[in-house]
mmCIF file of C-alpha atoms in Angstrom:
data_model
loop_
_atom_site.group_PDB
_atom_site.id
_atom_site.type_symbol
_atom_site.label_atom_id
_atom_site.label_comp_id
_atom_site.label_asym_id
_atom_site.label_seq_id
_atom_site.Cartn_x
_atom_site.Cartn_y
_atom_site.Cartn_z
ATOM 1 C CA LYS A 1 108.217 -69.078 167.457
ATOM 2 C CA ALA A 2 109.665 -69.079 163.951
ATOM 3 C CA GLY A 3 113.392 -69.676 163.645
ATOM 4 C CA VAL A 4 115.950 -67.716 161.682
ATOM 5 C CA THR A 5 114.845 -67.543 158.058
ATOM 6 C CA GLN A 6 117.291 -67.124 155.206
ATOM 7 C CA THR A 7 116.291 -66.510 151.618
ATOM 8 C CA PRO A 8 116.861 -67.713 149.033
ATOM 9 C CA ARG A 9 117.909 -71.242 149.941
ATOM 10 C CA TYR A 10 119.938 -71.721 146.774
ATOM 11 C CA LEU A 11 121.404 -69.215 144.363
ATOM 12 C CA ILE A 12 123.423 -69.561 141.177
ATOM 13 C CA LYS A 13 125.298 -66.568 139.788
ATOM 14 C CA THR A 14 128.080 -65.942 137.305
ATOM 15 C CA ARG A 15 131.386 -64.211 137.891
ATOM 16 C CA GLY A 16 131.177 -60.446 137.995
ATOM 17 C CA GLN A 17 127.544 -60.330 139.073
ATOM 18 C CA GLN A 18 126.387 -59.135 142.452
ATOM 19 C CA VAL A 19 124.087 -60.880 144.909
ATOM 20 C CA THR A 20 121.958 -59.969 147.917
ATOM 21 C CA LEU A 21 121.103 -62.465 150.631
ATOM 22 C CA SER A 22 118.409 -61.940 153.221
ATOM 23 C CA CYS A 23 118.083 -62.964 156.850
ATOM 24 C CA SER A 24 115.038 -62.596 159.097
ATOM 25 C CA PRO A 25 115.993 -63.122 162.746
ATOM 26 C CA ILE A 26 113.847 -64.642 165.438
ATOM 27 C CA SER A 27 111.253 -62.156 166.651
ATOM 28 C CA GLY A 28 112.725 -59.956 169.372
ATOM 29 C CA HIS A 29 116.338 -60.651 168.443
ATOM 30 C CA ARG A 30 118.373 -57.517 167.787
ATOM 31 C CA SER A 31 121.734 -59.032 166.881
ATOM 32 C CA VAL A 32 122.417 -60.616 163.498
ATOM 33 C CA SER A 33 125.724 -62.202 162.461
ATOM 34 C CA TRP A 34 126.859 -63.599 159.129
ATOM 35 C CA TYR A 35 129.302 -66.434 158.473
ATOM 36 C CA GLN A 36 130.753 -67.958 155.328
ATOM 37 C CA GLN A 37 131.188 -71.748 155.307
ATOM 38 C CA THR A 38 133.409 -73.459 152.732
ATOM 39 C CA PRO A 39 135.052 -76.902 152.676
ATOM 40 C CA GLY A 40 138.514 -75.341 152.517
ATOM 41 C CA GLN A 41 138.284 -72.430 154.959
ATOM 42 C CA GLY A 42 135.568 -73.715 157.260
ATOM 43 C CA LEU A 43 133.374 -71.198 159.071
ATOM 44 C CA GLN A 44 134.559 -67.614 158.879
ATOM 45 C CA PHE A 45 132.953 -64.587 160.478
ATOM 46 C CA LEU A 46 131.807 -61.889 158.076
ATOM 47 C CA PHE A 47 130.104 -59.211 160.199
ATOM 48 C CA GLU A 48 127.658 -58.581 162.988
ATOM 49 C CA TYR A 49 124.925 -56.001 163.403
ATOM 50 C CA PHE A 50 123.147 -54.893 166.540
ATOM 51 C CA SER A 51 120.311 -52.390 166.398
ATOM 52 C CA GLU A 52 121.306 -51.359 162.860
ATOM 53 C CA THR A 53 124.968 -50.725 163.812
ATOM 54 C CA GLN A 54 127.848 -52.874 162.658
ATOM 55 C CA ARG A 55 129.619 -54.165 165.780
ATOM 56 C CA ASN A 56 132.277 -56.439 164.343
ATOM 57 C CA LYS A 57 133.708 -57.106 160.921
ATOM 58 C CA GLY A 58 135.735 -60.080 159.773
ATOM 59 C CA ASN A 59 138.670 -60.151 157.419
ATOM 60 C CA PHE A 60 136.854 -60.052 154.094
ATOM 61 C CA PRO A 61 137.327 -57.663 151.150
ATOM 62 C CA GLY A 62 135.146 -54.626 150.711
ATOM 63 C CA ARG A 63 133.077 -56.491 148.102
ATOM 64 C CA PHE A 64 131.267 -58.005 151.069
ATOM 65 C CA SER A 65 128.885 -55.635 152.796
ATOM 66 C CA GLY A 66 125.837 -55.811 154.950
ATOM 67 C CA ARG A 67 123.168 -53.829 156.658
ATOM 68 C CA GLN A 68 120.424 -54.205 159.209
ATOM 69 C CA PHE A 69 117.014 -52.631 159.088
ATOM 70 C CA SER A 70 114.934 -51.179 161.906
ATOM 71 C CA ASN A 71 112.941 -54.426 162.130
ATOM 72 C CA SER A 72 116.260 -56.293 162.679
ATOM 73 C CA ARG A 73 116.123 -58.018 159.296
ATOM 74 C CA SER A 74 119.520 -58.075 157.671
ATOM 75 C CA GLU A 75 120.914 -58.303 154.180
ATOM 76 C CA MET A 76 124.383 -59.014 152.936
ATOM 77 C CA ASN A 77 125.627 -58.062 149.519
ATOM 78 C CA VAL A 78 128.540 -59.404 147.530
ATOM 79 C CA SER A 79 129.571 -57.405 144.491
ATOM 80 C CA THR A 80 131.746 -58.508 141.568
ATOM 81 C CA LEU A 81 131.394 -62.176 142.410
ATOM 82 C CA GLU A 82 134.383 -64.488 142.155
ATOM 83 C CA LEU A 83 134.468 -68.271 141.900
ATOM 84 C CA GLY A 84 135.881 -68.416 145.414
ATOM 85 C CA ASP A 85 132.749 -66.794 146.806
ATOM 86 C CA SER A 86 130.883 -70.066 146.295
ATOM 87 C CA ALA A 87 129.886 -71.057 149.803
ATOM 88 C CA LEU A 88 127.128 -71.621 152.292
ATOM 89 C CA TYR A 89 126.300 -68.295 153.929
ATOM 90 C CA LEU A 90 124.882 -68.652 157.410
ATOM 91 C CA CYS A 91 123.038 -66.063 159.417
ATOM 92 C CA ALA A 92 122.640 -66.206 163.190
ATOM 93 C CA SER A 93 120.542 -64.111 165.523
ATOM 94 C CA SER A 94 120.510 -63.528 169.263
ATOM 95 C CA GLN A 95 118.641 -61.368 171.743
ATOM 96 C CA GLY A 96 121.742 -59.431 172.649
ATOM 97 C CA ILE A 97 125.448 -59.499 173.297
ATOM 98 C CA GLY A 98 126.620 -62.715 174.957
ATOM 99 C CA GLU A 99 123.288 -64.395 174.378
ATOM 100 C CA LYS A 100 122.755 -67.750 172.660
ATOM 101 C CA LEU A 101 123.095 -67.727 168.881
ATOM 102 C CA PHE A 102 120.427 -69.306 166.695
ATOM 103 C CA PHE A 103 121.489 -70.182 163.148
ATOM 104 C CA GLY A 104 119.456 -70.314 159.984
ATOM 105 C CA SER A 105 119.800 -73.123 157.425
ATOM 106 C CA GLY A 106 121.851 -70.904 155.151
ATOM 107 C CA THR A 107 121.927 -69.773 151.550
ATOM 108 C CA GLN A 108 123.999 -71.949 149.237
ATOM 109 C CA LEU A 109 125.647 -69.652 146.682
ATOM 110 C CA SER A 110 127.265 -71.113 143.593
ATOM 111 C CA VAL A 111 129.323 -68.844 141.360
ATOM 112 C CA LEU A 112 129.924 -70.160 137.832
ATOM 113 C CA GLY B 1 145.013 -63.963 166.649
ATOM 114 C CA ASP B 2 142.532 -66.326 168.201
ATOM 115 C CA SER B 3 142.277 -69.823 166.751
ATOM 116 C CA VAL B 4 140.646 -73.189 167.366
ATOM 117 C CA THR B 5 142.080 -76.535 166.318
ATOM 118 C CA GLN B 6 140.052 -79.714 166.345
ATOM 119 C CA MET B 7 140.767 -83.225 165.230
ATOM 120 C CA GLU B 8 140.130 -83.969 161.608
ATOM 121 C CA GLY B 9 137.501 -86.460 160.670
ATOM 122 C CA PRO B 10 135.672 -88.345 159.725
ATOM 123 C CA VAL B 11 135.329 -90.218 162.978
ATOM 124 C CA THR B 12 133.503 -93.498 162.440
ATOM 125 C CA LEU B 13 132.103 -95.346 165.448
ATOM 126 C CA SER B 14 129.714 -98.156 166.129
ATOM 127 C CA GLU B 15 126.554 -97.446 168.079
ATOM 128 C CA GLU B 16 127.104 -97.316 171.866
ATOM 129 C CA ALA B 17 130.839 -96.608 171.472
ATOM 130 C CA PHE B 18 132.592 -93.888 173.463
ATOM 131 C CA LEU B 19 133.223 -90.614 171.667
ATOM 132 C CA THR B 20 136.011 -88.090 172.100
ATOM 133 C CA ILE B 21 136.574 -85.167 169.751
ATOM 134 C CA ASN B 22 139.630 -83.125 170.662
ATOM 135 C CA CYS B 23 139.626 -79.340 170.627
ATOM 136 C CA THR B 24 142.399 -76.932 171.613
ATOM 137 C CA TYR B 25 142.415 -73.169 171.385
ATOM 138 C CA THR B 26 144.701 -70.166 171.300
ATOM 139 C CA ALA B 27 143.378 -66.919 172.684
ATOM 140 C CA THR B 28 144.352 -63.942 174.778
ATOM 141 C CA GLY B 29 142.778 -64.103 178.205
ATOM 142 C CA TYR B 30 139.954 -66.465 179.016
ATOM 143 C CA PRO B 31 137.478 -66.954 176.196
ATOM 144 C CA SER B 32 134.087 -68.599 176.373
ATOM 145 C CA LEU B 33 134.074 -72.006 174.677
ATOM 146 C CA PHE B 34 131.333 -73.718 172.707
ATOM 147 C CA TRP B 35 130.460 -76.885 170.841
ATOM 148 C CA TYR B 36 128.034 -76.581 167.952
ATOM 149 C CA VAL B 37 126.502 -79.395 165.902
ATOM 150 C CA GLN B 38 125.402 -79.256 162.268
ATOM 151 C CA TYR B 39 123.044 -81.891 160.886
ATOM 152 C CA PRO B 40 122.842 -82.388 157.102
ATOM 153 C CA GLY B 41 121.103 -79.515 155.360
ATOM 154 C CA GLU B 42 120.722 -77.490 158.523
ATOM 155 C CA GLY B 43 122.379 -74.604 160.278
ATOM 156 C CA LEU B 44 124.407 -74.904 163.463
ATOM 157 C CA GLN B 45 122.870 -75.636 166.835
ATOM 158 C CA LEU B 46 124.507 -74.873 170.153
ATOM 159 C CA LEU B 47 125.272 -78.158 171.899
ATOM 160 C CA LEU B 48 126.986 -76.913 175.061
ATOM 161 C CA LYS B 49 129.173 -74.137 176.397
ATOM 162 C CA ALA B 50 131.529 -73.189 179.222
ATOM 163 C CA THR B 51 132.447 -69.666 180.201
ATOM 164 C CA LYS B 52 135.263 -70.096 182.715
ATOM 165 C CA ALA B 53 138.056 -72.476 183.649
ATOM 166 C CA ASP B 54 137.016 -75.865 185.072
ATOM 167 C CA ASP B 55 133.406 -75.329 183.983
ATOM 168 C CA LYS B 56 131.756 -78.412 182.524
ATOM 169 C CA GLY B 57 129.180 -77.944 179.805
ATOM 170 C CA SER B 58 126.720 -80.757 179.209
ATOM 171 C CA ASN B 59 123.695 -81.496 177.052
ATOM 172 C CA LYS B 60 122.036 -84.593 175.559
ATOM 173 C CA GLY B 61 124.696 -86.874 177.041
ATOM 174 C CA PHE B 62 127.579 -84.812 175.645
ATOM 175 C CA GLU B 63 130.105 -83.202 177.989
ATOM 176 C CA ALA B 64 133.127 -80.942 177.692
ATOM 177 C CA THR B 65 135.331 -79.421 180.398
ATOM 178 C CA TYR B 66 137.138 -76.090 180.056
ATOM 179 C CA ARG B 67 140.796 -76.878 180.786
ATOM 180 C CA LYS B 68 142.812 -73.695 181.104
ATOM 181 C CA GLU B 69 146.122 -75.455 181.769
ATOM 182 C CA THR B 70 145.931 -77.407 178.505
ATOM 183 C CA THR B 71 143.824 -74.826 176.608
ATOM 184 C CA SER B 72 141.438 -77.603 175.659
ATOM 185 C CA PHE B 73 137.706 -78.273 175.480
ATOM 186 C CA HIS B 74 137.357 -81.895 174.359
ATOM 187 C CA LEU B 75 133.879 -83.210 173.570
ATOM 188 C CA GLU B 76 132.882 -86.590 175.020
ATOM 189 C CA LYS B 77 129.871 -88.879 175.029
ATOM 190 C CA GLY B 78 129.687 -92.218 176.730
ATOM 191 C CA SER B 79 127.439 -94.009 174.252
ATOM 192 C CA VAL B 80 126.802 -92.605 170.779
ATOM 193 C CA GLN B 81 123.686 -93.228 168.727
ATOM 194 C CA VAL B 82 123.128 -93.259 164.972
ATOM 195 C CA SER B 83 121.218 -89.999 165.402
ATOM 196 C CA ASP B 84 124.433 -88.321 166.645
ATOM 197 C CA SER B 85 125.887 -88.507 163.137
ATOM 198 C CA ALA B 86 126.657 -84.899 162.234
ATOM 199 C CA VAL B 87 129.488 -82.385 161.985
ATOM 200 C CA TYR B 88 130.714 -80.979 165.290
ATOM 201 C CA PHE B 89 132.377 -77.570 165.609
ATOM 202 C CA CYS B 90 134.375 -76.238 168.512
ATOM 203 C CA ALA B 91 134.327 -72.438 168.849
ATOM 204 C CA LEU B 92 135.442 -69.607 171.092
ATOM 205 C CA SER B 93 134.288 -66.117 171.890
ATOM 206 C CA ALA B 94 137.116 -63.820 172.885
ATOM 207 C CA PRO B 95 136.824 -62.028 176.251
ATOM 208 C CA ASN B 96 137.276 -58.636 174.621
ATOM 209 C CA ASN B 97 134.609 -59.367 172.054
ATOM 210 C CA ALA B 98 132.252 -56.425 171.812
ATOM 211 C CA GLY B 99 129.633 -58.618 170.193
ATOM 212 C CA ASN B 100 128.837 -62.227 169.443
ATOM 213 C CA MET B 101 131.686 -63.006 167.076
ATOM 214 C CA LEU B 102 132.793 -66.640 167.171
ATOM 215 C CA THR B 103 136.012 -68.244 165.963
ATOM 216 C CA PHE B 104 135.378 -71.802 164.786
ATOM 217 C CA GLY B 105 137.517 -74.873 164.376
ATOM 218 C CA GLY B 106 137.456 -76.765 161.103
ATOM 219 C CA GLY B 107 134.738 -79.191 162.155
ATOM 220 C CA THR B 108 134.783 -82.941 162.748
ATOM 221 C CA ARG B 109 132.374 -85.238 160.938
ATOM 222 C CA LEU B 110 131.030 -88.063 163.089
ATOM 223 C CA MET B 111 129.511 -91.133 161.490
ATOM 224 C CA VAL B 112 127.828 -93.676 163.754
ATOM 225 C CA LYS B 113 127.033 -97.090 162.314
ATOM 226 C CA PRO B 114 124.279 -99.332 163.676
#
């Protein structure tokens, strides 16, 4: 069974641009969560989707948004990029609520 | 709000040494507690978990006991190997969590020397 797949693996953008990151969960998993990982702030929860509905949202500005499609694949979008958005963005999937989370290898975003 | 505090690293040990990584939490009610491990260039993997007080989670020689009285979930291993070198994260899931949201500690880097 394929694991959680995140694309692209690396991304370089400039300030003011927008970016879209993609996450394909493990087959059969309906829950997808996103986390931002930085050396200074550690791992911070962004949002979670279950069956195309946002269940939880972390404390991030409205520039950060996400969505989930009917096949459970998820995308997150960051508009008007800032230098501080440089981070490793991790996606995790699970079969349902309270089930084990499986993490992807992440997308490393660098904002110049 | 909920929070997790874990000892800062790096922790450097020789092979076969005893490992303890401290983790304490602040949460309303009784959260579920987790340890995740991150190897270089990879995402996080669940190492072990405990869902109620006095539960002991264990996996691959690692253990952690849910201590309600001290709000702690310290990670231990009796004899570390070079292959255990990684970053370890303590995390909690709040009891009123409608989903799978986790609150993580800052991570502790473990380096094991041969």
